[in-house]
Amino acid sequence: MILIDGKKVASDLKQQLKKQLEPHIAAGKTCGLAVIIAGEDPASKVYVRNKINSCAEVGIKSFHYELPSDVSEKEITDIIEELNANKDVYGILVQLPLPKGIDERKILSKIDPQKDVDGFSPFQMGKLVLGEKCFPSCTPGGVMELLKYYSIPVAGKKAVVIGRSNTVGKPMALMLLKQNATVTVCHSKTENIGKIAAEADILVVAIGKPHFVTADMVKDGAVVVDVGINRVDGKLCGDVDYENVKDKCSYITPVPGGVGPMTVAMLMKNTVDAFLENV
Ligand code: NAP
């Protein structure tokens, strides 16, 4: 079994992005990423801090807006409009969840689709569905980078994705399809999920249920990618019963240290790509 080291892959990717940016920064250009956070969600604050630190590592300039929980929709959209017009800002990210009473869809729809480095807008999602070049949403995009880094073949393989959220499961299935996998998507209403999972050459799990995938659900030699992040007795764990599954796999991602570090790295990649396309 080979353990997929997301920390190393993310770190290598950030170093590579830094090198790509360096000559442009030396020439006086700015590659900016704006992050807007509203309210007091502690997990969001940690994510935003990680994003700011990663920006510094890569050489991206952070534009950071921390807004109170009673902020109005208008105040947020005014900031987004200002950032849409700012030529130094190539990516805009609104950290979710937003405070109660704020229409998240409405806010996200105000971001210039060319600056939607999170890949959540209907424009970027539409491009993904059409198989066109797009900003891949960061978590499933990160999974594809991991598969590429470890030279894991995807074309012609049977891939099963458990979970169909707009942010992970659905774009994940589309990305695997684009790479010519034969893809099955499972969700909470799927019957015989264990039997379907056990046929997968590549099994991606993104549901948020600790230890959901047990050894009998995994084919010998399968590649298992665990996107889940759960906390059990104060300890982080994924959606896969890692201890009992790992020896059946050819490759497996641990939690933490697997997919997690890739999400922020992919945000950096999408921002640098946006910059390089438009600079
Ligand atoms: P979500 O929006 O809550 O979606 C969960 C999906 O799982 C839904 O499609 C749901 O099916 C399905 N599901 C729930 N229970 C199931 C069951 N018993 N059997 C089969 N399918 C089931 O969650 P998400 O945002 O996609 O996140 C999933 C997990 O990934 C969470 O643990 C989250 O913390 C983690 N995550 C990690 C990262 C990272 O950077 N590593 C990023 C994002 C998310 P229905 O559609 O039928 O309800």
mmCIF file of C-alpha atoms and ligand atoms in Angstrom:
data_model
loop_
_atom_site.group_PDB
_atom_site.id
_atom_site.type_symbol
_atom_site.label_atom_id
_atom_site.label_comp_id
_atom_site.label_asym_id
_atom_site.label_seq_id
_atom_site.Cartn_x
_atom_site.Cartn_y
_atom_site.Cartn_z
ATOM 1 C CA MET A 1 0.000 0.000 0.000
ATOM 2 C CA ILE A 2 1.264 3.494 -0.837
ATOM 3 C CA LEU A 3 0.221 6.337 1.410
ATOM 4 C CA ILE A 4 -0.677 9.429 -0.604
ATOM 5 C CA ASP A 5 1.141 12.351 0.997
ATOM 6 C CA GLY A 6 -1.081 15.375 0.410
ATOM 7 C CA LYS A 7 1.177 17.649 2.465
ATOM 8 C CA LYS A 8 4.145 16.950 0.206
ATOM 9 C CA VAL A 9 2.163 17.256 -3.028
ATOM 10 C CA ALA A 10 0.614 20.534 -1.830
ATOM 11 C CA SER A 11 3.997 21.883 -0.782
ATOM 12 C CA ASP A 12 5.593 20.920 -4.141
ATOM 13 C CA LEU A 13 2.703 22.538 -6.017
ATOM 14 C CA LYS A 14 3.063 25.781 -4.029
ATOM 15 C CA GLN A 15 6.817 25.868 -4.716
ATOM 16 C CA GLN A 16 6.135 25.417 -8.415
ATOM 17 C CA LEU A 17 3.553 28.236 -8.374
ATOM 18 C CA LYS A 18 6.017 30.484 -6.550
ATOM 19 C CA LYS A 19 8.569 29.917 -9.316
ATOM 20 C CA GLN A 20 5.969 30.728 -11.980
ATOM 21 C CA LEU A 21 5.073 33.999 -10.256
ATOM 22 C CA GLU A 22 8.587 35.185 -9.389
ATOM 23 C CA PRO A 23 9.553 36.816 -12.716
ATOM 24 C CA HIS A 24 6.236 38.684 -12.885
ATOM 25 C CA ILE A 25 6.540 39.953 -9.333
ATOM 26 C CA ALA A 26 10.128 41.025 -10.054
ATOM 27 C CA ALA A 27 8.686 42.977 -12.994
ATOM 28 C CA GLY A 28 6.414 44.855 -10.595
ATOM 29 C CA LYS A 29 3.156 42.955 -11.243
ATOM 30 C CA THR A 30 0.724 41.979 -8.501
ATOM 31 C CA CYS A 31 -1.175 38.695 -8.358
ATOM 32 C CA GLY A 32 -3.918 39.304 -5.808
ATOM 33 C CA LEU A 33 -6.441 37.012 -4.134
ATOM 34 C CA ALA A 34 -9.257 38.585 -2.140
ATOM 35 C CA VAL A 35 -10.893 36.658 0.668
ATOM 36 C CA ILE A 36 -14.082 37.930 2.277
ATOM 37 C CA ILE A 37 -15.176 36.459 5.577
ATOM 38 C CA ALA A 38 -18.251 37.559 7.510
ATOM 39 C CA GLY A 39 -19.241 36.494 11.017
ATOM 40 C CA GLU A 40 -17.543 34.519 13.733
ATOM 41 C CA ASP A 41 -17.465 30.914 12.480
ATOM 42 C CA PRO A 42 -14.260 29.578 14.112
ATOM 43 C CA ALA A 43 -13.606 26.918 11.424
ATOM 44 C CA SER A 44 -13.923 29.565 8.697
ATOM 45 C CA LYS A 45 -11.402 31.746 10.511
ATOM 46 C CA VAL A 46 -8.900 28.864 10.548
ATOM 47 C CA TYR A 47 -9.437 28.218 6.812
ATOM 48 C CA VAL A 48 -8.994 31.901 6.002
ATOM 49 C CA ARG A 49 -5.792 32.051 8.060
ATOM 50 C CA ASN A 50 -4.454 29.030 6.104
ATOM 51 C CA LYS A 51 -5.317 30.742 2.838
ATOM 52 C CA ILE A 52 -3.515 33.941 3.829
ATOM 53 C CA ASN A 53 -0.427 31.951 4.901
ATOM 54 C CA SER A 54 -0.419 30.006 1.635
ATOM 55 C CA CYS A 55 -0.702 33.258 -0.348
ATOM 56 C CA ALA A 56 2.408 34.530 1.440
ATOM 57 C CA GLU A 57 4.272 31.276 0.659
ATOM 58 C CA VAL A 58 3.477 31.524 -3.062
ATOM 59 C CA GLY A 59 3.896 35.274 -3.486
ATOM 60 C CA ILE A 60 0.213 36.096 -3.969
ATOM 61 C CA LYS A 61 -0.938 39.351 -2.413
ATOM 62 C CA SER A 62 -3.832 38.843 0.031
ATOM 63 C CA PHE A 63 -6.714 41.277 0.067
ATOM 64 C CA HIS A 64 -8.477 40.355 3.258
ATOM 65 C CA TYR A 65 -11.918 41.578 4.388
ATOM 66 C CA GLU A 66 -13.163 40.520 7.810
ATOM 67 C CA LEU A 67 -16.746 41.686 8.255
ATOM 68 C CA PRO A 68 -19.045 41.584 11.313
ATOM 69 C CA SER A 69 -21.933 39.089 11.513
ATOM 70 C CA ASP A 70 -24.520 41.879 11.132
ATOM 71 C CA VAL A 71 -23.048 42.972 7.779
ATOM 72 C CA SER A 72 -25.660 43.639 5.068
ATOM 73 C CA GLU A 73 -25.849 41.995 1.641
ATOM 74 C CA LYS A 74 -25.273 45.411 0.092
ATOM 75 C CA GLU A 75 -22.039 45.962 2.005
ATOM 76 C CA ILE A 76 -20.702 42.610 0.783
ATOM 77 C CA THR A 77 -21.787 43.174 -2.826
ATOM 78 C CA ASP A 78 -20.221 46.660 -2.781
ATOM 79 C CA ILE A 79 -16.888 45.114 -1.783
ATOM 80 C CA ILE A 80 -17.238 42.405 -4.464
ATOM 81 C CA GLU A 81 -17.946 45.041 -7.117
ATOM 82 C CA GLU A 82 -14.884 47.010 -6.060
ATOM 83 C CA LEU A 83 -12.777 43.824 -6.246
ATOM 84 C CA ASN A 84 -14.261 42.890 -9.646
ATOM 85 C CA ALA A 85 -12.907 46.198 -10.935
ATOM 86 C CA ASN A 86 -9.521 45.957 -9.185
ATOM 87 C CA LYS A 87 -6.882 45.015 -11.799
ATOM 88 C CA ASP A 88 -4.516 43.580 -9.167
ATOM 89 C CA VAL A 89 -7.149 41.102 -7.957
ATOM 90 C CA TYR A 90 -7.309 37.916 -10.051
ATOM 91 C CA GLY A 91 -9.321 35.793 -7.642
ATOM 92 C CA ILE A 92 -12.200 36.511 -5.261
ATOM 93 C CA LEU A 93 -13.350 34.085 -2.639
ATOM 94 C CA VAL A 94 -16.256 34.481 -0.240
ATOM 95 C CA GLN A 95 -15.791 32.151 2.709
ATOM 96 C CA LEU A 96 -18.942 30.126 3.414
ATOM 97 C CA PRO A 97 -21.056 29.914 5.467
ATOM 98 C CA LEU A 98 -22.180 33.539 5.493
ATOM 99 C CA PRO A 99 -24.184 34.802 8.484
ATOM 100 C CA LYS A 100 -27.887 33.841 8.700
ATOM 101 C CA GLY A 101 -30.188 35.992 6.565
ATOM 102 C CA ILE A 102 -27.611 36.532 3.809
ATOM 103 C CA ASP A 103 -28.434 34.926 0.473
ATOM 104 C CA GLU A 104 -25.207 33.054 -0.348
ATOM 105 C CA ARG A 105 -26.198 32.240 -3.953
ATOM 106 C CA LYS A 106 -26.988 35.904 -4.596
ATOM 107 C CA ILE A 107 -23.645 37.015 -3.147
ATOM 108 C CA LEU A 108 -21.632 34.404 -5.088
ATOM 109 C CA SER A 109 -23.400 35.393 -8.319
ATOM 110 C CA LYS A 110 -21.921 38.909 -7.983
ATOM 111 C CA ILE A 111 -18.337 37.646 -8.337
ATOM 112 C CA ASP A 112 -16.909 38.189 -11.818
ATOM 113 C CA PRO A 113 -16.923 34.581 -13.177
ATOM 114 C CA GLN A 114 -13.366 35.125 -14.504
ATOM 115 C CA LYS A 115 -12.264 35.755 -10.906
ATOM 116 C CA ASP A 116 -14.224 32.828 -9.433
ATOM 117 C CA VAL A 117 -11.169 30.824 -8.357
ATOM 118 C CA ASP A 118 -13.328 28.661 -6.091
ATOM 119 C CA GLY A 119 -15.058 27.368 -9.220
ATOM 120 C CA PHE A 120 -18.530 27.452 -7.638
ATOM 121 C CA SER A 121 -20.265 29.844 -10.039
ATOM 122 C CA PRO A 122 -22.734 28.513 -12.620
ATOM 123 C CA PHE A 123 -20.295 29.812 -15.286
ATOM 124 C CA GLN A 124 -17.318 27.776 -14.053
ATOM 125 C CA MET A 125 -19.528 24.765 -13.213
ATOM 126 C CA GLY A 126 -21.081 24.981 -16.685
ATOM 127 C CA LYS A 127 -17.637 24.876 -18.270
ATOM 128 C CA LEU A 128 -16.801 21.824 -16.185
ATOM 129 C CA VAL A 129 -19.990 20.084 -17.355
ATOM 130 C CA LEU A 130 -19.094 20.908 -20.962
ATOM 131 C CA GLY A 131 -15.586 19.519 -20.442
ATOM 132 C CA GLU A 132 -14.045 22.936 -21.146
ATOM 133 C CA LYS A 133 -11.046 24.510 -19.428
ATOM 134 C CA CYS A 134 -12.227 26.016 -16.141
ATOM 135 C CA PHE A 135 -11.189 26.775 -12.587
ATOM 136 C CA PRO A 136 -11.827 23.366 -11.045
ATOM 137 C CA SER A 137 -13.423 23.577 -7.619
ATOM 138 C CA CYS A 138 -10.542 23.193 -5.253
ATOM 139 C CA THR A 139 -11.177 19.960 -3.329
ATOM 140 C CA PRO A 140 -11.980 17.674 -6.283
ATOM 141 C CA GLY A 141 -9.336 19.521 -8.313
ATOM 142 C CA GLY A 142 -6.889 18.638 -5.541
ATOM 143 C CA VAL A 143 -7.886 14.967 -5.752
ATOM 144 C CA MET A 144 -7.125 14.980 -9.497
ATOM 145 C CA GLU A 145 -3.700 16.525 -8.780
ATOM 146 C CA LEU A 146 -2.967 13.755 -6.262
ATOM 147 C CA LEU A 147 -3.861 11.079 -8.826
ATOM 148 C CA LYS A 148 -1.648 12.805 -11.386
ATOM 149 C CA TYR A 149 1.279 13.211 -8.978
ATOM 150 C CA TYR A 150 1.266 9.488 -8.165
ATOM 151 C CA SER A 151 0.775 8.572 -11.865
ATOM 152 C CA ILE A 152 -2.398 6.675 -10.994
ATOM 153 C CA PRO A 153 -4.164 5.730 -14.227
ATOM 154 C CA VAL A 154 -7.731 7.023 -14.493
ATOM 155 C CA ALA A 155 -8.758 6.410 -18.121
ATOM 156 C CA GLY A 156 -10.847 3.288 -18.504
ATOM 157 C CA LYS A 157 -10.968 2.671 -14.749
ATOM 158 C CA LYS A 158 -14.154 2.175 -12.784
ATOM 159 C CA ALA A 159 -14.491 5.148 -10.428
ATOM 160 C CA VAL A 160 -17.127 5.343 -7.722
ATOM 161 C CA VAL A 161 -17.796 8.672 -5.991
ATOM 162 C CA ILE A 162 -19.809 8.528 -2.781
ATOM 163 C CA GLY A 163 -21.422 11.945 -2.180
ATOM 164 C CA ARG A 164 -23.011 14.327 -4.689
ATOM 165 C CA SER A 165 -22.590 17.797 -3.175
ATOM 166 C CA ASN A 166 -22.125 20.714 -5.563
ATOM 167 C CA THR A 167 -18.749 21.490 -4.003
ATOM 168 C CA VAL A 168 -17.199 18.002 -3.919
ATOM 169 C CA GLY A 169 -19.088 14.938 -5.190
ATOM 170 C CA LYS A 170 -20.618 16.309 -8.403
ATOM 171 C CA PRO A 171 -17.543 18.162 -9.716
ATOM 172 C CA MET A 172 -15.411 15.165 -8.664
ATOM 173 C CA ALA A 173 -17.508 12.837 -10.834
ATOM 174 C CA LEU A 174 -17.264 15.245 -13.787
ATOM 175 C CA MET A 175 -13.476 15.574 -13.460
ATOM 176 C CA LEU A 176 -13.033 11.786 -13.387
ATOM 177 C CA LEU A 177 -15.349 11.492 -16.385
ATOM 178 C CA LYS A 178 -13.299 14.071 -18.266
ATOM 179 C CA GLN A 179 -10.234 11.877 -17.647
ATOM 180 C CA ASN A 180 -12.167 8.966 -19.199
ATOM 181 C CA ALA A 181 -13.023 7.001 -16.069
ATOM 182 C CA THR A 182 -16.338 5.135 -16.012
ATOM 183 C CA VAL A 183 -18.038 6.918 -13.162
ATOM 184 C CA THR A 184 -20.803 5.905 -10.765
ATOM 185 C CA VAL A 185 -22.112 8.428 -8.227
ATOM 186 C CA CYS A 186 -23.661 7.202 -4.968
ATOM 187 C CA HIS A 187 -25.647 9.230 -2.430
ATOM 188 C CA SER A 188 -27.881 8.797 0.588
ATOM 189 C CA LYS A 189 -30.659 7.133 -1.441
ATOM 190 C CA THR A 190 -28.364 4.673 -3.266
ATOM 191 C CA GLU A 191 -29.253 1.020 -2.751
ATOM 192 C CA ASN A 192 -26.504 -1.618 -2.316
ATOM 193 C CA ILE A 193 -23.831 1.038 -1.870
ATOM 194 C CA GLY A 194 -21.356 -1.511 -0.450
ATOM 195 C CA LYS A 195 -21.617 -3.704 -3.543
ATOM 196 C CA ILE A 196 -21.171 -0.729 -5.893
ATOM 197 C CA ALA A 197 -18.186 0.593 -3.922
ATOM 198 C CA ALA A 198 -16.556 -2.835 -3.921
ATOM 199 C CA GLU A 199 -16.370 -2.746 -7.729
ATOM 200 C CA ALA A 200 -14.390 0.510 -7.816
ATOM 201 C CA ASP A 201 -10.814 0.745 -9.038
ATOM 202 C CA ILE A 202 -10.856 4.315 -7.697
ATOM 203 C CA LEU A 203 -13.148 5.022 -4.747
ATOM 204 C CA VAL A 204 -13.654 8.638 -3.665
ATOM 205 C CA VAL A 205 -15.658 9.207 -0.500
ATOM 206 C CA ALA A 206 -17.060 12.625 0.436
ATOM 207 C CA ILE A 207 -20.036 12.313 2.760
ATOM 208 C CA GLY A 208 -19.024 13.426 6.253
ATOM 209 C CA LYS A 209 -19.763 10.112 8.032
ATOM 210 C CA PRO A 210 -16.858 8.748 10.111
ATOM 211 C CA HIS A 211 -15.642 5.235 9.174
ATOM 212 C CA PHE A 212 -18.515 4.773 6.685
ATOM 213 C CA VAL A 213 -16.412 2.810 4.185
ATOM 214 C CA THR A 214 -15.468 -0.529 5.702
ATOM 215 C CA ALA A 215 -13.033 -3.152 4.379
ATOM 216 C CA ASP A 216 -15.783 -5.243 2.756
ATOM 217 C CA MET A 217 -16.689 -2.211 0.584
ATOM 218 C CA VAL A 218 -13.208 -2.007 -0.955
ATOM 219 C CA LYS A 219 -11.826 -4.123 -3.791
ATOM 220 C CA ASP A 220 -8.308 -5.531 -3.345
ATOM 221 C CA GLY A 221 -5.825 -3.118 -4.919
ATOM 222 C CA ALA A 222 -8.276 -0.202 -5.138
ATOM 223 C CA VAL A 223 -7.204 3.440 -4.878
ATOM 224 C CA VAL A 224 -9.119 4.975 -1.966
ATOM 225 C CA VAL A 225 -9.448 8.748 -1.652
ATOM 226 C CA ASP A 226 -11.011 9.932 1.594
ATOM 227 C CA VAL A 227 -12.302 13.503 1.395
ATOM 228 C CA GLY A 228 -14.270 13.382 4.649
ATOM 229 C CA ILE A 229 -13.238 15.429 7.660
ATOM 230 C CA ASN A 230 -14.880 14.378 10.898
ATOM 231 C CA ARG A 231 -14.041 14.812 14.542
ATOM 232 C CA VAL A 232 -14.507 11.780 16.796
ATOM 233 C CA ASP A 233 -13.501 12.052 20.471
ATOM 234 C CA GLY A 234 -11.538 15.189 19.622
ATOM 235 C CA LYS A 235 -9.550 13.435 16.860
ATOM 236 C CA LEU A 236 -9.817 14.067 13.127
ATOM 237 C CA CYS A 237 -10.832 11.161 10.931
ATOM 238 C CA GLY A 238 -12.201 10.613 7.455
ATOM 239 C CA ASP A 239 -15.166 8.729 6.007
ATOM 240 C CA VAL A 240 -13.076 5.564 5.568
ATOM 241 C CA ASP A 241 -12.328 2.996 8.276
ATOM 242 C CA TYR A 242 -8.658 3.637 7.571
ATOM 243 C CA GLU A 243 -7.083 1.033 9.886
ATOM 244 C CA ASN A 244 -9.063 -1.854 8.416
ATOM 245 C CA VAL A 245 -9.124 -0.634 4.811
ATOM 246 C CA LYS A 246 -5.518 0.454 4.260
ATOM 247 C CA ASP A 247 -4.004 -2.973 3.699
ATOM 248 C CA LYS A 248 -6.471 -3.760 0.903
ATOM 249 C CA CYS A 249 -5.561 -0.667 -1.115
ATOM 250 C CA SER A 250 -2.875 0.061 -3.665
ATOM 251 C CA TYR A 251 -3.019 3.740 -2.635
ATOM 252 C CA ILE A 252 -4.901 5.527 0.134
ATOM 253 C CA THR A 253 -5.142 9.100 1.427
ATOM 254 C CA PRO A 254 -4.874 9.575 5.196
ATOM 255 C CA VAL A 255 -6.979 12.052 7.204
ATOM 256 C CA PRO A 256 -5.479 14.447 8.103
ATOM 257 C CA GLY A 257 -2.672 14.965 5.566
ATOM 258 C CA GLY A 258 -4.345 13.605 2.440
ATOM 259 C CA VAL A 259 -6.852 15.635 0.460
ATOM 260 C CA GLY A 260 -7.088 18.475 3.014
ATOM 261 C CA PRO A 261 -3.797 20.290 2.221
ATOM 262 C CA MET A 262 -4.592 20.108 -1.498
ATOM 263 C CA THR A 263 -7.704 22.277 -1.253
ATOM 264 C CA VAL A 264 -5.803 25.454 -0.349
ATOM 265 C CA ALA A 265 -2.973 24.591 -2.768
ATOM 266 C CA MET A 266 -5.511 24.331 -5.598
ATOM 267 C CA LEU A 267 -6.945 27.721 -4.657
ATOM 268 C CA MET A 268 -3.440 29.109 -5.090
ATOM 269 C CA LYS A 269 -3.112 27.300 -8.431
ATOM 270 C CA ASN A 270 -6.412 28.668 -9.737
ATOM 271 C CA THR A 271 -5.386 32.192 -8.693
ATOM 272 C CA VAL A 272 -1.966 31.914 -10.360
ATOM 273 C CA ASP A 273 -3.594 30.451 -13.502
ATOM 274 C CA ALA A 274 -6.059 33.377 -13.584
ATOM 275 C CA PHE A 275 -3.132 35.774 -13.279
ATOM 276 C CA LEU A 276 -1.007 34.090 -15.956
ATOM 277 C CA GLU A 277 -3.922 34.043 -18.397
ATOM 278 C CA ASN A 278 -4.608 37.750 -18.003
ATOM 279 C CA VAL A 279 -1.327 39.411 -17.060
HETATM 280 P P1 NAP B 1 -22.457 17.691 2.030
HETATM 281 O O1 NAP B 1 -22.724 18.905 1.245
HETATM 282 O O2 NAP B 1 -23.092 17.501 3.374
HETATM 283 O O3 NAP B 1 -22.853 16.427 1.119
HETATM 284 C C1 NAP B 1 -22.780 15.134 1.626
HETATM 285 C C2 NAP B 1 -23.111 14.159 0.528
HETATM 286 O O4 NAP B 1 -22.988 12.853 1.077
HETATM 287 C C3 NAP B 1 -24.532 14.274 -0.004
HETATM 288 O O5 NAP B 1 -24.549 14.123 -1.404
HETATM 289 C C4 NAP B 1 -25.264 13.115 0.664
HETATM 290 O O6 NAP B 1 -26.287 12.529 -0.116
HETATM 291 C C5 NAP B 1 -24.156 12.106 0.824
HETATM 292 N N1 NAP B 1 -24.409 11.208 1.947
HETATM 293 C C6 NAP B 1 -24.671 11.554 3.222
HETATM 294 N N2 NAP B 1 -24.862 10.431 3.956
HETATM 295 C C7 NAP B 1 -24.709 9.378 3.123
HETATM 296 C C8 NAP B 1 -24.797 7.979 3.294
HETATM 297 N N3 NAP B 1 -25.070 7.426 4.469
HETATM 298 N N4 NAP B 1 -24.592 7.195 2.210
HETATM 299 C C9 NAP B 1 -24.314 7.747 1.007
HETATM 300 N N5 NAP B 1 -24.220 9.072 0.786
HETATM 301 C C10 NAP B 1 -24.426 9.874 1.837
HETATM 302 O O7 NAP B 1 -20.907 17.467 2.287
HETATM 303 P P2 NAP B 1 -19.626 17.970 1.434
HETATM 304 O O8 NAP B 1 -19.484 19.423 1.550
HETATM 305 O O9 NAP B 1 -19.619 17.320 0.100
HETATM 306 O O10 NAP B 1 -18.473 17.325 2.321
HETATM 307 C C11 NAP B 1 -18.343 15.927 2.514
HETATM 308 C C12 NAP B 1 -17.229 15.657 3.480
HETATM 309 O O11 NAP B 1 -16.016 16.149 2.919
HETATM 310 C C13 NAP B 1 -17.345 16.355 4.826
HETATM 311 O O12 NAP B 1 -16.779 15.538 5.815
HETATM 312 C C14 NAP B 1 -16.516 17.613 4.668
HETATM 313 O O13 NAP B 1 -16.007 18.092 5.908
HETATM 314 C C15 NAP B 1 -15.409 17.097 3.805
HETATM 315 N N6 NAP B 1 -14.754 18.126 3.009
HETATM 316 C C16 NAP B 1 -13.399 18.120 3.015
HETATM 317 C C17 NAP B 1 -12.717 19.054 2.279
HETATM 318 C C18 NAP B 1 -11.229 19.014 2.281
HETATM 319 O O14 NAP B 1 -10.586 20.019 1.988
HETATM 320 N N7 NAP B 1 -10.608 17.865 2.562
HETATM 321 C C19 NAP B 1 -13.399 20.019 1.532
HETATM 322 C C20 NAP B 1 -14.790 19.964 1.499
HETATM 323 C C21 NAP B 1 -15.454 19.006 2.246
HETATM 324 P P3 NAP B 1 -27.660 13.292 -0.527
HETATM 325 O O15 NAP B 1 -27.266 14.221 -1.638
HETATM 326 O O16 NAP B 1 -28.559 12.201 -0.961
HETATM 327 O O17 NAP B 1 -28.124 14.013 0.707
#
